[in-house]
Amino acid sequence: MSAIERPAWMGTPRIGTTVLRGIGLVILCALVIFPFLVVVSTSLATQADIDANGGYVIWPESFSIEAYRQIFDGTQVTRSIIISVGITVVGTAFSLFCTVLAAYGLSRRGTLFQRGLLTFVLLTLLFGPGMIPVYLMVKNLGMLNTYWALIIPTAVSAFNVVIIRGFIQGIPSELFDAARIDGASEWRVLWLVVIPLSKAAIAVVGLFLAVGYWNNYFGPLLYLNDSNMWPLQLLMRSFVLQNNITSTSSPLPGAAMPPQQAVQMALVVIATVPILCAYPFLTKHMSKGMLTGAVKG
Amino acid sequence: MVAPAVILLLLFTYIPLLGNVIAFMDYVPFLGFSGSSWVGLDNFTMLFSDPAFWSAFSNTLQITALQLILFFPVPILLAVFLNGVLRSSVQRFVQSVIYLPHFLSWVIIVALFQQMFGGAGVLNRFLITHGISPLEIMSNPETFKLLLTVQGIWKDAGWGTIIFLAAIAAIDGHLYEAATIDGAGPWRRFWHVTLPGMRPIIVLMLILRLGDSLSVGFEQILLQRDAVGPGAAEVLDTFVYFNGVVDGSWGTATAAGLLKGIVSLVLVLAANKLAHKLGEEGIYQR
């Protein structure tokens, strides 16, 4: 616990105020944590437990990982997890590649058409073309029912370019000059100077991109007709929200054994875990990265 | 180096922007852009005589209004409250807890709400075991817009505090000191120092919100539209999706999307102008 640094002008708060504030904070945290607790507990409960509690469990009496075992049993769920991971990894890498290149290119003053290109990129912050024309574009390019449709159209966002560009502009220009005097090409400067020095910004943007790709469900809904290609979010939509889990094409053989409710909640847990893993890294840099990037832009 | 980004923006932002011409066409995918015939403003006339469009329009405005009134102030108040927590370790912990829902997908959020407030959810089980009749929270068209707003608050209010906390942190401590010497208590300090210090950023966020006022929770609504029916849940974005992609009325759907885009752009520009008039910076300089 860090020491309390109360400014001299601020009087000592009354005990009552402090207690009320504390209660407020606890309620605030509970509002976020409680739903997760219920979901995790339900996913780990046995059918008897769930039945006794009427559909949900706050603290399971006997733990069971049957639901998770069933999900990872080489079924459609396993496949969509792999698909989701693939889209997230490839999408993030491709987006970062385009974004960092653009950010560096646009940060260099006096290069060919620099101002014009910057305006070209920034203008897209103001307007979007709308859903239908983009859909038709994707269709005309023959990308319907391919994973590229989920990655390429949204790969570059002017906002991300602006954030990373702001960071690069903060690098002292002497470093670039030194590298060039040593005979480094633009690509070498990018690789050896720019990228190492703006790692933090690139990491934050990368994590945000990854979260976006992982969470995307409208893209697949719009562009993928084949349910065998569905990533996790879309599968979850149909299993958890539309309760299709017992339909004829049940991907989970022997569905009578573990509790349905548990399987559904286990899916929610699985979709949340990657976010939780990335979360410490996100919180570490996000406010800093967001604010400096946005203000300088 | 800028080439990949420029090509992608050209392909998926600028060219589709021109693709909006099909709002003025009887677009047949089989015939393509060059083969389809021009119909002038027919699509718009059709749109304006379609009660479903007006219903979607009115739903959109109602949801925006609800969000402005109920959602918008929450992050500001939360930021002020969190800023009052002096132990920085506690403050950081609470912050990282309340930021979390922002990073979850709408599918997960809706699933969580279903689990808490659905027909067989935690709340209703509690009510039933205590002899109170269960509530239809997730599937009630009457209160659907309120539900959307509450879900939005749960997901994003914590995240929204970041920028306001930064604004409060940037306020000069001497102002508080001076105010205290002049005899201002906590409330007066809030009213005369904190709030004016946050004003530029509040105006900025308000402008951004206004510019987005015709885009209300598309993914969120799409997930829950079936439960309450289009009468209560159709908004402009879902109208475009169902008419265009699902039903193949490309012309009218594009017309609706184009209308939405233009109105949004005008709203941002107008709000920014207003901000300049009020002496604030807005999102960009004149």
PDB file of C-alpha atoms in Angstrom, chain A residues 67-293:
ATOM      1  CA  ALA A  67     -17.879 -29.242 -19.888  1.00  0.00           C
ATOM      2  CA  TYR A  68     -14.395 -28.156 -20.883  1.00  0.00           C
ATOM      3  CA  ARG A  69     -13.360 -31.696 -21.763  1.00  0.00           C
ATOM      4  CA  GLN A  70     -16.340 -31.971 -24.059  1.00  0.00           C
ATOM      5  CA  ILE A  71     -15.603 -28.681 -25.767  1.00  0.00           C
ATOM      6  CA  PHE A  72     -12.012 -29.644 -26.500  1.00  0.00           C
ATOM      7  CA  ASP A  73     -13.007 -33.057 -27.784  1.00  0.00           C
ATOM      8  CA  GLY A  74     -12.187 -32.311 -31.394  1.00  0.00           C
ATOM      9  CA  THR A  75     -15.557 -30.818 -32.227  1.00  0.00           C
ATOM     10  CA  GLN A  76     -16.723 -27.740 -34.057  1.00  0.00           C
ATOM     11  CA  VAL A  77     -15.872 -25.659 -31.017  1.00  0.00           C
ATOM     12  CA  THR A  78     -12.239 -26.695 -31.157  1.00  0.00           C
ATOM     13  CA  ARG A  79     -12.155 -25.822 -34.823  1.00  0.00           C
ATOM     14  CA  SER A  80     -13.643 -22.374 -34.305  1.00  0.00           C
ATOM     15  CA  ILE A  81     -11.152 -21.661 -31.544  1.00  0.00           C
ATOM     16  CA  ILE A  82      -8.351 -22.461 -33.972  1.00  0.00           C
ATOM     17  CA  ILE A  83     -10.018 -20.270 -36.620  1.00  0.00           C
ATOM     18  CA  SER A  84     -10.361 -17.385 -34.172  1.00  0.00           C
ATOM     19  CA  VAL A  85      -6.733 -17.647 -33.109  1.00  0.00           C
ATOM     20  CA  GLY A  86      -5.643 -17.754 -36.759  1.00  0.00           C
ATOM     21  CA  ILE A  87      -7.672 -14.694 -37.740  1.00  0.00           C
ATOM     22  CA  THR A  88      -6.415 -12.815 -34.692  1.00  0.00           C
ATOM     23  CA  VAL A  89      -2.743 -13.601 -35.313  1.00  0.00           C
ATOM     24  CA  VAL A  90      -2.710 -13.054 -39.076  1.00  0.00           C
ATOM     25  CA  GLY A  91      -5.019 -10.028 -38.871  1.00  0.00           C
ATOM     26  CA  THR A  92      -3.001  -8.311 -36.171  1.00  0.00           C
ATOM     27  CA  ALA A  93       0.292  -8.939 -37.946  1.00  0.00           C
ATOM     28  CA  PHE A  94      -1.027  -7.665 -41.279  1.00  0.00           C
ATOM     29  CA  SER A  95      -2.686  -4.604 -39.727  1.00  0.00           C
ATOM     30  CA  LEU A  96       0.419  -3.689 -37.770  1.00  0.00           C
ATOM     31  CA  PHE A  97       2.578  -4.087 -40.859  1.00  0.00           C
ATOM     32  CA  CYS A  98       0.473  -1.638 -42.894  1.00  0.00           C
ATOM     33  CA  THR A  99      -0.081   0.727 -39.983  1.00  0.00           C
ATOM     34  CA  VAL A 100       3.561   1.028 -38.920  1.00  0.00           C
ATOM     35  CA  LEU A 101       4.735   1.518 -42.501  1.00  0.00           C
ATOM     36  CA  ALA A 102       2.155   4.241 -43.051  1.00  0.00           C
ATOM     37  CA  ALA A 103       2.875   5.883 -39.715  1.00  0.00           C
ATOM     38  CA  TYR A 104       6.592   6.053 -40.432  1.00  0.00           C
ATOM     39  CA  GLY A 105       6.096   7.237 -43.978  1.00  0.00           C
ATOM     40  CA  LEU A 106       3.732   9.977 -42.886  1.00  0.00           C
ATOM     41  CA  SER A 107       5.951  11.089 -40.022  1.00  0.00           C
ATOM     42  CA  ARG A 108       8.765  12.097 -42.355  1.00  0.00           C
ATOM     43  CA  ARG A 109       8.442  15.719 -43.292  1.00  0.00           C
ATOM     44  CA  GLY A 110       9.174  16.771 -46.845  1.00  0.00           C
ATOM     45  CA  THR A 111       8.823  13.369 -48.479  1.00  0.00           C
ATOM     46  CA  LEU A 112       6.919  13.112 -51.709  1.00  0.00           C
ATOM     47  CA  PHE A 113       3.233  14.094 -51.336  1.00  0.00           C
ATOM     48  CA  GLN A 114       3.528  13.809 -47.549  1.00  0.00           C
ATOM     49  CA  ARG A 115       0.880  16.441 -46.795  1.00  0.00           C
ATOM     50  CA  GLY A 116      -1.524  15.192 -49.414  1.00  0.00           C
ATOM     51  CA  LEU A 117      -1.250  11.605 -48.280  1.00  0.00           C
ATOM     52  CA  LEU A 118      -1.698  12.630 -44.656  1.00  0.00           C
ATOM     53  CA  THR A 119      -4.912  14.431 -45.545  1.00  0.00           C
ATOM     54  CA  PHE A 120      -5.978  11.408 -47.568  1.00  0.00           C
ATOM     55  CA  VAL A 121      -5.585   9.195 -44.499  1.00  0.00           C
ATOM     56  CA  LEU A 122      -7.006  11.651 -41.967  1.00  0.00           C
ATOM     57  CA  LEU A 123     -10.140  12.371 -44.001  1.00  0.00           C
ATOM     58  CA  THR A 124     -11.260   8.791 -43.459  1.00  0.00           C
ATOM     59  CA  LEU A 125     -11.698   9.669 -39.780  1.00  0.00           C
ATOM     60  CA  LEU A 126     -14.574  11.929 -40.774  1.00  0.00           C
ATOM     61  CA  PHE A 127     -16.668   9.692 -42.971  1.00  0.00           C
ATOM     62  CA  GLY A 128     -17.317   6.042 -43.614  1.00  0.00           C
ATOM     63  CA  PRO A 129     -18.613   4.661 -46.896  1.00  0.00           C
ATOM     64  CA  GLY A 130     -21.418   2.672 -45.305  1.00  0.00           C
ATOM     65  CA  MET A 131     -21.992  -1.044 -44.954  1.00  0.00           C
ATOM     66  CA  ILE A 132     -23.457  -1.941 -48.343  1.00  0.00           C
ATOM     67  CA  PRO A 133     -20.825  -0.435 -50.680  1.00  0.00           C
ATOM     68  CA  VAL A 134     -18.044  -2.073 -48.650  1.00  0.00           C
ATOM     69  CA  TYR A 135     -19.893  -5.381 -48.728  1.00  0.00           C
ATOM     70  CA  LEU A 136     -20.279  -5.145 -52.500  1.00  0.00           C
ATOM     71  CA  MET A 137     -16.601  -4.249 -52.851  1.00  0.00           C
ATOM     72  CA  VAL A 138     -15.579  -7.306 -50.851  1.00  0.00           C
ATOM     73  CA  LYS A 139     -17.947  -9.385 -52.952  1.00  0.00           C
ATOM     74  CA  ASN A 140     -16.659  -8.003 -56.248  1.00  0.00           C
ATOM     75  CA  LEU A 141     -13.098  -8.725 -55.219  1.00  0.00           C
ATOM     76  CA  GLY A 142     -14.122 -12.344 -54.686  1.00  0.00           C
ATOM     77  CA  MET A 143     -13.372 -12.295 -50.981  1.00  0.00           C
ATOM     78  CA  LEU A 144     -16.780 -13.528 -49.799  1.00  0.00           C
ATOM     79  CA  ASN A 145     -16.440 -16.730 -47.789  1.00  0.00           C
ATOM     80  CA  THR A 146     -12.734 -16.214 -47.275  1.00  0.00           C
ATOM     81  CA  TYR A 147     -11.009 -15.179 -44.091  1.00  0.00           C
ATOM     82  CA  TRP A 148      -9.407 -12.295 -45.993  1.00  0.00           C
ATOM     83  CA  ALA A 149     -12.744 -10.509 -45.888  1.00  0.00           C
ATOM     84  CA  LEU A 150     -12.367 -10.251 -42.123  1.00  0.00           C
ATOM     85  CA  ILE A 151      -8.833  -8.892 -42.279  1.00  0.00           C
ATOM     86  CA  ILE A 152      -8.124  -6.798 -45.350  1.00  0.00           C
ATOM     87  CA  PRO A 153     -11.002  -4.274 -45.430  1.00  0.00           C
ATOM     88  CA  THR A 154     -10.482  -3.195 -41.811  1.00  0.00           C
ATOM     89  CA  ALA A 155      -6.696  -3.573 -41.654  1.00  0.00           C
ATOM     90  CA  VAL A 156      -5.868   0.129 -41.754  1.00  0.00           C
ATOM     91  CA  SER A 157      -7.564   2.568 -39.454  1.00  0.00           C
ATOM     92  CA  ALA A 158      -6.504   6.197 -39.598  1.00  0.00           C
ATOM     93  CA  PHE A 159      -6.815   6.355 -35.826  1.00  0.00           C
ATOM     94  CA  ASN A 160      -4.100   3.739 -35.301  1.00  0.00           C
ATOM     95  CA  VAL A 161      -1.880   5.383 -37.887  1.00  0.00           C
ATOM     96  CA  VAL A 162      -2.232   8.689 -36.041  1.00  0.00           C
ATOM     97  CA  ILE A 163      -1.340   7.132 -32.674  1.00  0.00           C
ATOM     98  CA  ILE A 164       1.840   5.436 -33.911  1.00  0.00           C
ATOM     99  CA  ARG A 165       2.796   8.419 -36.037  1.00  0.00           C
ATOM    100  CA  GLY A 166       2.560  10.636 -32.951  1.00  0.00           C
ATOM    101  CA  PHE A 167       4.948   8.339 -31.168  1.00  0.00           C
ATOM    102  CA  ILE A 168       7.448   8.251 -34.029  1.00  0.00           C
ATOM    103  CA  GLN A 169       7.413  12.031 -34.242  1.00  0.00           C
ATOM    104  CA  GLY A 170       8.477  12.095 -30.600  1.00  0.00           C
ATOM    105  CA  ILE A 171      11.743  10.333 -31.490  1.00  0.00           C
ATOM    106  CA  PRO A 172      14.589  12.904 -31.692  1.00  0.00           C
ATOM    107  CA  SER A 173      15.426  13.546 -35.349  1.00  0.00           C
ATOM    108  CA  GLU A 174      19.163  13.377 -34.558  1.00  0.00           C
ATOM    109  CA  LEU A 175      18.788   9.610 -34.275  1.00  0.00           C
ATOM    110  CA  PHE A 176      17.473   9.393 -37.825  1.00  0.00           C
ATOM    111  CA  ASP A 177      20.200  11.693 -39.105  1.00  0.00           C
ATOM    112  CA  ALA A 178      22.888   9.636 -37.382  1.00  0.00           C
ATOM    113  CA  ALA A 179      21.566   6.422 -38.879  1.00  0.00           C
ATOM    114  CA  ARG A 180      21.432   7.954 -42.351  1.00  0.00           C
ATOM    115  CA  ILE A 181      24.944   9.329 -42.107  1.00  0.00           C
ATOM    116  CA  ASP A 182      26.015   5.802 -41.285  1.00  0.00           C
ATOM    117  CA  GLY A 183      24.458   4.826 -44.588  1.00  0.00           C
ATOM    118  CA  ALA A 184      21.275   3.160 -43.427  1.00  0.00           C
ATOM    119  CA  SER A 185      18.441   2.906 -45.934  1.00  0.00           C
ATOM    120  CA  GLU A 186      14.905   3.953 -44.979  1.00  0.00           C
ATOM    121  CA  TRP A 187      14.024   0.316 -44.326  1.00  0.00           C
ATOM    122  CA  ARG A 188      16.997  -0.148 -42.042  1.00  0.00           C
ATOM    123  CA  VAL A 189      16.097   3.046 -40.183  1.00  0.00           C
ATOM    124  CA  LEU A 190      12.582   1.729 -39.772  1.00  0.00           C
ATOM    125  CA  TRP A 191      13.754  -1.666 -38.585  1.00  0.00           C
ATOM    126  CA  LEU A 192      16.678  -0.628 -36.376  1.00  0.00           C
ATOM    127  CA  VAL A 193      15.605   2.785 -35.047  1.00  0.00           C
ATOM    128  CA  VAL A 194      11.883   3.390 -35.352  1.00  0.00           C
ATOM    129  CA  ILE A 195      10.457   0.025 -34.400  1.00  0.00           C
ATOM    130  CA  PRO A 196      12.639  -0.592 -31.319  1.00  0.00           C
ATOM    131  CA  LEU A 197      11.953   2.921 -30.035  1.00  0.00           C
ATOM    132  CA  SER A 198       8.182   2.852 -30.548  1.00  0.00           C
ATOM    133  CA  LYS A 199       7.728  -0.697 -29.272  1.00  0.00           C
ATOM    134  CA  ALA A 200       5.358   0.454 -26.519  1.00  0.00           C
ATOM    135  CA  ALA A 201       2.996   2.227 -28.905  1.00  0.00           C
ATOM    136  CA  ILE A 202       3.112  -0.621 -31.404  1.00  0.00           C
ATOM    137  CA  ALA A 203       2.404  -3.120 -28.616  1.00  0.00           C
ATOM    138  CA  VAL A 204      -0.644  -1.207 -27.412  1.00  0.00           C
ATOM    139  CA  VAL A 205      -2.080  -0.748 -30.889  1.00  0.00           C
ATOM    140  CA  GLY A 206      -1.331  -4.396 -31.613  1.00  0.00           C
ATOM    141  CA  LEU A 207      -3.194  -5.532 -28.519  1.00  0.00           C
ATOM    142  CA  PHE A 208      -6.183  -3.376 -29.380  1.00  0.00           C
ATOM    143  CA  LEU A 209      -6.178  -4.795 -32.895  1.00  0.00           C
ATOM    144  CA  ALA A 210      -5.933  -8.327 -31.513  1.00  0.00           C
ATOM    145  CA  VAL A 211      -8.861  -7.733 -29.159  1.00  0.00           C
ATOM    146  CA  GLY A 212     -10.828  -6.375 -32.103  1.00  0.00           C
ATOM    147  CA  TYR A 213     -10.141  -9.393 -34.300  1.00  0.00           C
ATOM    148  CA  TRP A 214     -10.855 -11.803 -31.473  1.00  0.00           C
ATOM    149  CA  ASN A 215     -14.165 -10.124 -30.631  1.00  0.00           C
ATOM    150  CA  ASN A 216     -15.363  -9.582 -34.190  1.00  0.00           C
ATOM    151  CA  TYR A 217     -18.623 -11.329 -34.856  1.00  0.00           C
ATOM    152  CA  PHE A 218     -20.337  -9.056 -37.331  1.00  0.00           C
ATOM    153  CA  GLY A 219     -17.607  -9.489 -39.940  1.00  0.00           C
ATOM    154  CA  PRO A 220     -17.972 -13.273 -40.044  1.00  0.00           C
ATOM    155  CA  LEU A 221     -21.760 -12.931 -39.960  1.00  0.00           C
ATOM    156  CA  LEU A 222     -21.625 -10.618 -42.964  1.00  0.00           C
ATOM    157  CA  TYR A 223     -18.972 -12.373 -45.029  1.00  0.00           C
ATOM    158  CA  LEU A 224     -18.949 -16.071 -44.097  1.00  0.00           C
ATOM    159  CA  ASN A 225     -21.939 -18.157 -45.140  1.00  0.00           C
ATOM    160  CA  ASP A 226     -20.421 -21.520 -44.301  1.00  0.00           C
ATOM    161  CA  SER A 227     -20.926 -22.342 -40.633  1.00  0.00           C
ATOM    162  CA  ASN A 228     -17.879 -24.610 -40.771  1.00  0.00           C
ATOM    163  CA  MET A 229     -15.798 -21.465 -41.153  1.00  0.00           C
ATOM    164  CA  TRP A 230     -17.283 -19.701 -38.147  1.00  0.00           C
ATOM    165  CA  PRO A 231     -14.938 -18.283 -35.545  1.00  0.00           C
ATOM    166  CA  LEU A 232     -15.680 -18.615 -31.852  1.00  0.00           C
ATOM    167  CA  GLN A 233     -17.785 -15.459 -31.393  1.00  0.00           C
ATOM    168  CA  LEU A 234     -20.247 -16.457 -34.073  1.00  0.00           C
ATOM    169  CA  LEU A 235     -20.437 -20.021 -32.807  1.00  0.00           C
ATOM    170  CA  MET A 236     -21.052 -18.668 -29.336  1.00  0.00           C
ATOM    171  CA  ARG A 237     -23.851 -16.502 -30.657  1.00  0.00           C
ATOM    172  CA  SER A 238     -25.635 -19.504 -32.011  1.00  0.00           C
ATOM    173  CA  PHE A 239     -24.883 -21.869 -29.092  1.00  0.00           C
ATOM    174  CA  VAL A 240     -25.284 -19.565 -26.147  1.00  0.00           C
ATOM    175  CA  LEU A 241     -27.700 -16.891 -27.272  1.00  0.00           C
ATOM    176  CA  GLN A 242     -29.860 -18.725 -29.759  1.00  0.00           C
ATOM    177  CA  ASN A 243     -29.748 -21.961 -27.797  1.00  0.00           C
ATOM    178  CA  ASN A 244     -28.992 -24.020 -30.872  1.00  0.00           C
ATOM    179  CA  ILE A 245     -26.859 -26.333 -28.855  1.00  0.00           C
ATOM    180  CA  THR A 246     -29.346 -29.187 -29.013  1.00  0.00           C
ATOM    181  CA  SER A 247     -30.244 -28.764 -32.667  1.00  0.00           C
ATOM    182  CA  THR A 248     -29.918 -31.671 -35.086  1.00  0.00           C
ATOM    183  CA  SER A 249     -26.451 -30.687 -36.221  1.00  0.00           C
ATOM    184  CA  SER A 250     -25.234 -30.878 -32.652  1.00  0.00           C
ATOM    185  CA  PRO A 251     -21.473 -30.577 -32.704  1.00  0.00           C
ATOM    186  CA  LEU A 252     -21.218 -32.057 -29.251  1.00  0.00           C
ATOM    187  CA  PRO A 253     -21.900 -35.789 -29.410  1.00  0.00           C
ATOM    188  CA  GLY A 254     -23.386 -37.384 -26.321  1.00  0.00           C
ATOM    189  CA  ALA A 255     -24.734 -34.040 -25.239  1.00  0.00           C
ATOM    190  CA  ALA A 256     -26.766 -35.585 -22.452  1.00  0.00           C
ATOM    191  CA  MET A 257     -23.787 -36.199 -20.238  1.00  0.00           C
ATOM    192  CA  PRO A 258     -22.453 -32.856 -19.044  1.00  0.00           C
ATOM    193  CA  PRO A 259     -24.848 -30.044 -18.288  1.00  0.00           C
ATOM    194  CA  GLN A 260     -25.782 -27.899 -21.292  1.00  0.00           C
ATOM    195  CA  GLN A 261     -25.700 -24.809 -19.180  1.00  0.00           C
ATOM    196  CA  ALA A 262     -22.168 -25.668 -18.114  1.00  0.00           C
ATOM    197  CA  VAL A 263     -21.048 -26.118 -21.711  1.00  0.00           C
ATOM    198  CA  GLN A 264     -22.534 -22.765 -22.684  1.00  0.00           C
ATOM    199  CA  MET A 265     -20.851 -21.008 -19.807  1.00  0.00           C
ATOM    200  CA  ALA A 266     -17.576 -22.802 -20.513  1.00  0.00           C
ATOM    201  CA  LEU A 267     -17.713 -21.325 -24.018  1.00  0.00           C
ATOM    202  CA  VAL A 268     -18.115 -17.849 -22.551  1.00  0.00           C
ATOM    203  CA  VAL A 269     -15.140 -18.488 -20.279  1.00  0.00           C
ATOM    204  CA  ILE A 270     -12.997 -19.713 -23.162  1.00  0.00           C
ATOM    205  CA  ALA A 271     -13.840 -16.634 -25.216  1.00  0.00           C
ATOM    206  CA  THR A 272     -12.917 -14.405 -22.278  1.00  0.00           C
ATOM    207  CA  VAL A 273      -9.624 -16.023 -21.263  1.00  0.00           C
ATOM    208  CA  PRO A 274      -7.453 -14.567 -24.072  1.00  0.00           C
ATOM    209  CA  ILE A 275      -8.718 -11.099 -23.196  1.00  0.00           C
ATOM    210  CA  LEU A 276      -7.806 -11.668 -19.569  1.00  0.00           C
ATOM    211  CA  CYS A 277      -4.346 -12.856 -20.588  1.00  0.00           C
ATOM    212  CA  ALA A 278      -3.732  -9.759 -22.696  1.00  0.00           C
ATOM    213  CA  TYR A 279      -5.281  -7.496 -20.098  1.00  0.00           C
ATOM    214  CA  PRO A 280      -2.267  -6.806 -17.823  1.00  0.00           C
ATOM    215  CA  PHE A 281      -0.308  -5.642 -20.872  1.00  0.00           C
ATOM    216  CA  LEU A 282      -3.226  -3.547 -22.066  1.00  0.00           C
ATOM    217  CA  THR A 283      -3.684  -1.753 -18.740  1.00  0.00           C
ATOM    218  CA  LYS A 284       0.039  -1.154 -18.420  1.00  0.00           C
ATOM    219  CA  HIS A 285       0.287   1.068 -21.453  1.00  0.00           C
ATOM    220  CA  MET A 286      -3.169   1.906 -22.629  1.00  0.00           C
ATOM    221  CA  SER A 287      -3.964   5.242 -21.031  1.00  0.00           C
ATOM    222  CA  LYS A 288      -0.485   6.533 -21.743  1.00  0.00           C
ATOM    223  CA  GLY A 289      -0.471   5.354 -25.343  1.00  0.00           C
ATOM    224  CA  MET A 290      -4.014   6.536 -26.020  1.00  0.00           C
ATOM    225  CA  LEU A 291      -3.518  10.025 -24.662  1.00  0.00           C
ATOM    226  CA  THR A 292      -0.077  10.906 -26.027  1.00  0.00           C
ATOM    227  CA  GLY A 293      -0.940   9.553 -29.461  1.00  0.00           C
TER     228      GLY A 293
END
